[in-house]
């Protein structure tokens, strides 16, 4: 077996206090073979029985809640969100099980052009699904595609990020408790392991950066398997002149800095109508200045550490680039080292422009650059001046006004009179526009349906047409 030892950094202490054995192609191939064998029985079960098994998994996650969230807490350096990730997975299991039976059409449909021919759908799952996840929400983003794939009848191998791998061991204990270890498992490793996983599966679900997403897409294309890619974002928030300042600044702050901004759907650019710009900036700055780190006490404060230390250098580079080009820092602004971890307080920036990296490149941190606009057309042009199209937000005095502005935004989801709602609300189908992704919606009914290939049964209730009906001289 070709395994390599990878050392894992603790985001609160900076210490390499954990290690994983990165699976090589042979181990992945053996795992894939084992799961493929078990998948034949899994897919033969009625949907209701697969659902019952997934409810057992939900119960097992609850039983192992302490162990899983403790590991996730070390992986991410945050406590409350670790609990929310676990609770979210349990709710997602129960929600999909309840919903799945209503999501597929059944029965025969009479043909329109040829009424004597009718058709009925059958649904054939991909036998083995690969899931590759990033470090920012390790549990949520490992399970978000896994749950509907399992329910559809697929077996699943998850490769979590090598930056946050600790939660996988207690997850495996819960999976074994539910008796599902032959159809759902984790493999540990880095990019090489991820690349090997793509070779072993029939469909790949990838959440991560655009740069890696391109490699995954190319590998999937060569293998001719579907790739569902959920990539980076540069989400804008537009605040119109009629917006309620208290509510809009609450949404802007939470949407930008929750999870230390380490969320694909974080608000990364804020455009405010010139009429209210100064008042908005003042109130946002006051609120941003009141945010606390969850250091030294993990049970206090709102902001955890920067999980991946390399991200700290990206944030510093964006802040320095903005300052060098004339931006002013109103709060935060410096990556702080506490106890070996990297931390950054909410950093409100003004005098920013699209000549700065902070307005064009993905930030993935608690930066809030604020820019005034004169007209809605200008706001839309600025919001759409990006190679990303993950999501966006509009805050206005009324929902109707917000909806009208949202119509002009090139992104797969727009939060109205709030921000970053796709981080907490998964029921609406959405695509990722532009470089932000490829493939079907992971949310809403399509999130389940995309794991099932359509197989059509087409039945002739009349007599088959003879060849002579197609003769050149047929009348
Ligand atoms: P990343 O692309 O560096 O890594 C993601 C995963 O891919 C990791 O598990 C990594 O080991 C694996 N990987 C690396 N090289 C690979 C290869 N050649 N083949 C297969 N797998 C490979 O991303 P990251 O830094 O872990 O995560 C941050 C990024 O994820 C940000 O860009 C963020 O916007 C994005 N993200 C997107 C969403 C979404 O839903 N759109 C959600 C969360 C994060």
Tab-separated table of N, CA, C and O and ligand atoms in Angstrom, residues 131-137 141 144 159-164 189-198 204 206-213 215-216 219 229-234 262-265 268 308 311 362 364 388 390 430 432 436-437 442-443, ligand 1:
chain	number	residue	atom	x	y	z
A	131	UNK	N	-16.820	12.176	-3.024
A	131	UNK	CA	-17.041	13.524	-2.486
A	131	UNK	C	-15.692	14.061	-2.001
A	131	UNK	O	-15.034	13.413	-1.177
A	132	UNK	N	-15.297	15.206	-2.518
A	132	UNK	CA	-14.046	15.846	-2.085
A	132	UNK	C	-14.422	17.189	-1.466
A	132	UNK	O	-15.092	18.005	-2.106
A	133	UNK	N	-14.012	17.403	-0.212
A	133	UNK	CA	-14.503	18.585	0.507
A	133	UNK	C	-13.357	19.495	0.956
A	133	UNK	O	-12.212	19.052	1.079
A	134	UNK	N	-13.674	20.760	1.225
A	134	UNK	CA	-12.663	21.733	1.649
A	134	UNK	C	-12.610	21.844	3.174
A	134	UNK	O	-13.296	21.093	3.881
A	135	UNK	N	-11.835	22.798	3.679
A	135	UNK	CA	-11.584	22.862	5.117
A	135	UNK	C	-12.518	23.824	5.862
A	135	UNK	O	-12.470	23.880	7.086
A	136	UNK	N	-13.320	24.599	5.160
A	136	UNK	CA	-14.005	25.673	5.891
A	136	UNK	C	-15.219	25.192	6.690
A	136	UNK	O	-15.467	25.681	7.792
A	137	UNK	N	-15.998	24.246	6.139
A	137	UNK	CA	-17.067	23.584	6.903
A	137	UNK	C	-16.874	22.085	6.677
A	137	UNK	O	-17.554	21.479	5.836
A	141	UNK	N	-19.781	20.176	4.466
A	141	UNK	CA	-19.477	20.034	3.039
A	141	UNK	C	-19.039	18.616	2.675
A	141	UNK	O	-18.925	18.288	1.505
A	144	UNK	N	-23.138	17.251	2.532
A	144	UNK	CA	-24.202	17.928	1.779
A	144	UNK	C	-24.565	17.174	0.491
A	144	UNK	O	-25.738	17.062	0.150
A	159	UNK	N	-13.521	12.187	0.686
A	159	UNK	CA	-12.150	12.594	1.041
A	159	UNK	C	-12.212	14.006	1.606
A	159	UNK	O	-12.384	14.979	0.876
A	160	UNK	N	-12.079	14.125	2.923
A	160	UNK	CA	-12.107	15.473	3.509
A	160	UNK	C	-10.790	16.189	3.258
A	160	UNK	O	-9.810	15.568	2.833
A	161	UNK	N	-10.755	17.473	3.566
A	161	UNK	CA	-9.523	18.243	3.397
A	161	UNK	C	-8.452	17.752	4.360
A	161	UNK	O	-8.727	17.445	5.518
A	162	UNK	N	-7.224	17.718	3.877
A	162	UNK	CA	-6.088	17.345	4.732
A	162	UNK	C	-5.819	18.405	5.790
A	162	UNK	O	-5.066	18.170	6.745
A	163	UNK	N	-6.470	19.585	5.650
A	163	UNK	CA	-6.293	20.654	6.648
A	163	UNK	C	-7.172	20.388	7.873
A	163	UNK	O	-6.832	20.780	8.989
A	164	UNK	N	-8.296	19.713	7.680
A	164	UNK	CA	-9.281	19.486	8.763
A	164	UNK	C	-9.786	18.033	8.758
A	164	UNK	O	-10.968	17.788	8.523
A	189	UNK	N	-6.424	12.091	3.039
A	189	UNK	CA	-5.321	12.420	2.145
A	189	UNK	C	-5.424	13.816	1.577
A	189	UNK	O	-6.325	14.583	1.929
A	190	UNK	N	-4.512	14.112	0.676
A	190	UNK	CA	-4.420	15.455	0.093
A	190	UNK	C	-4.876	15.437	-1.367
A	190	UNK	O	-5.686	14.592	-1.762
A	191	UNK	N	-4.296	16.328	-2.162
A	191	UNK	CA	-4.694	16.426	-3.564
A	191	UNK	C	-4.449	15.147	-4.343
A	191	UNK	O	-5.269	14.757	-5.179
A	192	UNK	N	-3.335	14.474	-4.046
A	192	UNK	CA	-3.025	13.236	-4.779
A	192	UNK	C	-4.081	12.174	-4.475
A	192	UNK	O	-4.504	11.423	-5.365
A	193	UNK	N	-4.522	12.128	-3.218
A	193	UNK	CA	-5.580	11.167	-2.847
A	193	UNK	C	-6.883	11.535	-3.560
A	193	UNK	O	-7.600	10.661	-4.063
A	194	UNK	N	-7.173	12.848	-3.595
A	194	UNK	CA	-8.380	13.303	-4.302
A	194	UNK	C	-8.337	12.909	-5.769
A	194	UNK	O	-9.334	12.431	-6.336
A	195	UNK	N	-7.172	13.084	-6.382
A	195	UNK	CA	-7.038	12.736	-7.806
A	195	UNK	C	-7.251	11.239	-8.005
A	195	UNK	O	-7.901	10.810	-8.966
A	196	UNK	N	-6.711	10.426	-7.069
A	196	UNK	CA	-6.893	8.977	-7.178
A	196	UNK	C	-8.359	8.595	-6.972
A	196	UNK	O	-8.865	7.657	-7.606
A	197	UNK	N	-9.045	9.325	-6.113
A	197	UNK	CA	-10.466	9.021	-5.870
A	197	UNK	C	-11.285	9.220	-7.152
A	197	UNK	O	-12.166	8.413	-7.467
A	198	UNK	N	-10.972	10.282	-7.878
A	198	UNK	CA	-11.730	10.548	-9.116
A	198	UNK	C	-11.617	9.354	-10.068
A	198	UNK	O	-12.577	8.989	-10.752
A	204	UNK	N	-18.329	12.597	-9.434
A	204	UNK	CA	-17.525	13.268	-8.412
A	204	UNK	C	-18.196	14.578	-8.004
A	204	UNK	O	-18.626	15.368	-8.860
A	206	UNK	N	-17.383	17.905	-5.970
A	206	UNK	CA	-16.207	18.621	-5.472
A	206	UNK	C	-16.597	19.987	-4.945
A	206	UNK	O	-17.292	20.745	-5.628
A	207	UNK	N	-16.154	20.318	-3.754
A	207	UNK	CA	-16.301	21.673	-3.218
A	207	UNK	C	-14.910	22.179	-2.897
A	207	UNK	O	-14.184	21.543	-2.125
A	208	UNK	N	-14.549	23.302	-3.479
A	208	UNK	CA	-13.217	23.837	-3.220
A	208	UNK	C	-12.929	25.015	-4.129
A	208	UNK	O	-13.853	25.684	-4.606
A	209	UNK	N	-11.649	25.238	-4.375
A	209	UNK	CA	-11.239	26.426	-5.124
A	209	UNK	C	-11.430	26.240	-6.634
A	209	UNK	O	-11.524	25.101	-7.129
A	210	UNK	N	-11.427	27.348	-7.344
A	210	UNK	CA	-11.546	27.290	-8.806
A	210	UNK	C	-10.338	26.564	-9.395
A	210	UNK	O	-10.481	25.734	-10.303
A	211	UNK	N	-9.152	26.849	-8.852
A	211	UNK	CA	-7.936	26.245	-9.416
A	211	UNK	C	-8.011	24.714	-9.339
A	211	UNK	O	-7.746	24.023	-10.338
A	212	UNK	N	-8.403	24.192	-8.186
A	212	UNK	CA	-8.510	22.731	-8.064
A	212	UNK	C	-9.716	22.227	-8.848
A	212	UNK	O	-9.658	21.150	-9.462
A	213	UNK	N	-10.787	23.008	-8.841
A	213	UNK	CA	-11.987	22.621	-9.587
A	213	UNK	C	-11.693	22.387	-11.063
A	213	UNK	O	-12.239	21.465	-11.678
A	215	UNK	N	-8.887	21.285	-12.284
A	215	UNK	CA	-8.191	19.983	-12.401
A	215	UNK	C	-9.197	18.841	-12.274
A	215	UNK	O	-9.126	17.841	-12.990
A	216	UNK	N	-10.127	18.996	-11.325
A	216	UNK	CA	-11.141	17.955	-11.114
A	216	UNK	C	-12.005	17.816	-12.373
A	216	UNK	O	-12.296	16.704	-12.829
A	219	UNK	N	-10.042	16.002	-15.061
A	219	UNK	CA	-9.912	14.566	-14.773
A	219	UNK	C	-11.241	13.844	-15.010
A	219	UNK	O	-11.273	12.750	-15.575
A	229	UNK	N	-19.410	20.685	-9.442
A	229	UNK	CA	-18.353	21.539	-8.897
A	229	UNK	C	-18.946	22.754	-8.211
A	229	UNK	O	-19.691	23.519	-8.827
A	230	UNK	N	-18.632	22.906	-6.939
A	230	UNK	CA	-19.069	24.080	-6.156
A	230	UNK	C	-17.805	24.809	-5.744
A	230	UNK	O	-17.063	24.343	-4.882
A	231	UNK	N	-17.556	25.968	-6.354
A	231	UNK	CA	-16.245	26.602	-6.234
A	231	UNK	C	-16.331	27.950	-5.504
A	231	UNK	O	-17.228	28.175	-4.721
A	232	UNK	N	-15.399	28.809	-5.795
A	232	UNK	CA	-15.273	30.042	-5.032
A	232	UNK	C	-16.305	31.099	-5.387
A	232	UNK	O	-17.125	30.927	-6.288
A	233	UNK	N	-16.262	32.186	-4.647
A	233	UNK	CA	-17.200	33.275	-4.886
A	233	UNK	C	-16.582	34.619	-4.533
A	233	UNK	O	-15.501	34.694	-3.924
A	234	UNK	N	-17.255	35.665	-4.945
A	234	UNK	CA	-16.854	37.041	-4.590
A	234	UNK	C	-18.154	37.817	-4.417
A	234	UNK	O	-18.432	38.791	-5.129
A	262	UNK	N	-14.757	32.707	6.305
A	262	UNK	CA	-14.284	31.508	5.591
A	262	UNK	C	-15.487	30.715	5.087
A	262	UNK	O	-15.732	29.577	5.497
A	263	UNK	N	-16.264	31.343	4.242
A	263	UNK	CA	-17.449	30.705	3.683
A	263	UNK	C	-17.555	31.148	2.238
A	263	UNK	O	-17.319	32.315	1.921
A	264	UNK	N	-17.893	30.177	1.362
A	264	UNK	CA	-17.946	30.521	-0.066
A	264	UNK	C	-18.983	31.607	-0.311
A	264	UNK	O	-18.817	32.451	-1.175
A	265	UNK	N	-20.078	31.595	0.471
A	265	UNK	CA	-21.174	32.545	0.246
A	265	UNK	C	-21.023	33.807	1.093
A	265	UNK	O	-21.968	34.568	1.242
A	268	UNK	N	-18.367	39.665	0.195
A	268	UNK	CA	-16.965	40.114	0.092
A	268	UNK	C	-16.837	41.532	-0.449
A	268	UNK	O	-15.741	42.087	-0.498
A	308	UNK	N	-6.740	27.872	7.973
A	308	UNK	CA	-5.628	27.453	7.109
A	308	UNK	C	-4.604	28.586	7.127
A	308	UNK	O	-4.907	29.698	6.658
A	311	UNK	N	-3.993	31.043	4.341
A	311	UNK	CA	-5.032	32.031	4.058
A	311	UNK	C	-4.689	33.378	4.704
A	311	UNK	O	-5.034	34.442	4.179
A	362	UNK	N	-11.025	36.403	-4.709
A	362	UNK	CA	-11.679	35.821	-3.538
A	362	UNK	C	-10.853	36.114	-2.282
A	362	UNK	O	-9.637	35.970	-2.281
A	364	UNK	N	-12.056	35.233	1.316
A	364	UNK	CA	-12.216	34.129	2.265
A	364	UNK	C	-11.748	34.545	3.660
A	364	UNK	O	-11.051	33.802	4.356
A	388	UNK	N	-16.675	35.588	-10.846
A	388	UNK	CA	-17.465	34.652	-10.040
A	388	UNK	C	-18.965	34.933	-10.174
A	388	UNK	O	-19.357	36.037	-10.532
A	390	UNK	N	-21.348	33.048	-7.675
A	390	UNK	CA	-21.901	32.078	-6.721
A	390	UNK	C	-23.228	32.584	-6.174
A	390	UNK	O	-24.272	31.989	-6.382
A	430	UNK	N	-30.403	26.064	-7.054
A	430	UNK	CA	-29.548	27.128	-7.574
A	430	UNK	C	-28.373	26.545	-8.340
A	430	UNK	O	-27.866	25.481	-7.985
A	432	UNK	N	-24.410	27.474	-9.866
A	432	UNK	CA	-23.300	28.402	-9.660
A	432	UNK	C	-22.971	29.003	-11.025
A	432	UNK	O	-22.689	28.264	-11.959
A	436	UNK	N	-17.881	30.045	-10.673
A	436	UNK	CA	-18.221	29.521	-9.345
A	436	UNK	C	-18.676	28.070	-9.343
A	436	UNK	O	-18.883	27.500	-8.265
A	437	UNK	N	-18.826	27.482	-10.518
A	437	UNK	CA	-19.159	26.063	-10.485
A	437	UNK	C	-19.780	25.545	-11.756
A	437	UNK	O	-19.970	26.270	-12.731
A	442	UNK	N	-27.109	21.565	-6.070
A	442	UNK	CA	-26.965	20.649	-4.928
A	442	UNK	C	-28.084	20.884	-3.918
A	442	UNK	O	-28.226	20.132	-2.968
A	443	UNK	N	-28.833	21.941	-4.118
A	443	UNK	CA	-29.909	22.261	-3.181
A	443	UNK	C	-31.269	22.022	-3.838
A	443	UNK	O	-31.375	22.020	-5.057
B	1	LIG	P1	-8.935	23.409	-2.400
B	1	LIG	O1	-9.408	23.485	-3.804
B	1	LIG	O2	-7.531	23.759	-2.101
B	1	LIG	O3	-9.127	21.927	-1.818
B	1	LIG	C1	-10.395	21.309	-1.802
B	1	LIG	C2	-10.216	19.803	-1.747
B	1	LIG	O4	-9.642	19.353	-2.964
B	1	LIG	C3	-9.309	19.302	-0.632
B	1	LIG	O5	-9.881	18.146	-0.062
B	1	LIG	C4	-8.031	18.947	-1.385
B	1	LIG	O6	-7.261	17.941	-0.759
B	1	LIG	C5	-8.590	18.451	-2.693
B	1	LIG	N1	-7.667	18.479	-3.842
B	1	LIG	C6	-6.575	19.267	-4.028
B	1	LIG	N2	-6.027	19.006	-5.248
B	1	LIG	C7	-6.779	18.051	-5.828
B	1	LIG	C8	-6.740	17.387	-7.095
B	1	LIG	N3	-5.795	17.656	-8.007
B	1	LIG	N4	-7.693	16.470	-7.377
B	1	LIG	C9	-8.666	16.195	-6.479
B	1	LIG	N5	-8.754	16.786	-5.269
B	1	LIG	C10	-7.831	17.712	-4.941
B	1	LIG	O7	-9.958	24.287	-1.547
B	1	LIG	P2	-9.870	24.688	-0.015
B	1	LIG	O8	-8.766	25.689	0.154
B	1	LIG	O9	-9.875	23.471	0.817
B	1	LIG	O10	-11.285	25.407	0.204
B	1	LIG	C11	-11.505	26.766	0.009
B	1	LIG	C12	-12.189	26.984	-1.321
B	1	LIG	O11	-13.399	26.256	-1.369
B	1	LIG	C13	-12.591	28.443	-1.533
B	1	LIG	O12	-12.295	28.816	-2.861
B	1	LIG	C14	-14.085	28.426	-1.320
B	1	LIG	O13	-14.791	29.443	-1.966
B	1	LIG	C15	-14.451	27.083	-1.851
B	1	LIG	N6	-15.735	26.665	-1.312
B	1	LIG	C16	-16.823	26.602	-2.151
B	1	LIG	C17	-18.065	26.256	-1.650
B	1	LIG	C18	-19.298	26.185	-2.533
B	1	LIG	O14	-20.279	25.581	-2.135
B	1	LIG	N7	-19.300	26.796	-3.693
B	1	LIG	C19	-18.200	25.945	-0.298
B	1	LIG	C20	-17.076	26.027	0.516
B	1	LIG	C21	-15.848	26.371	-0.002
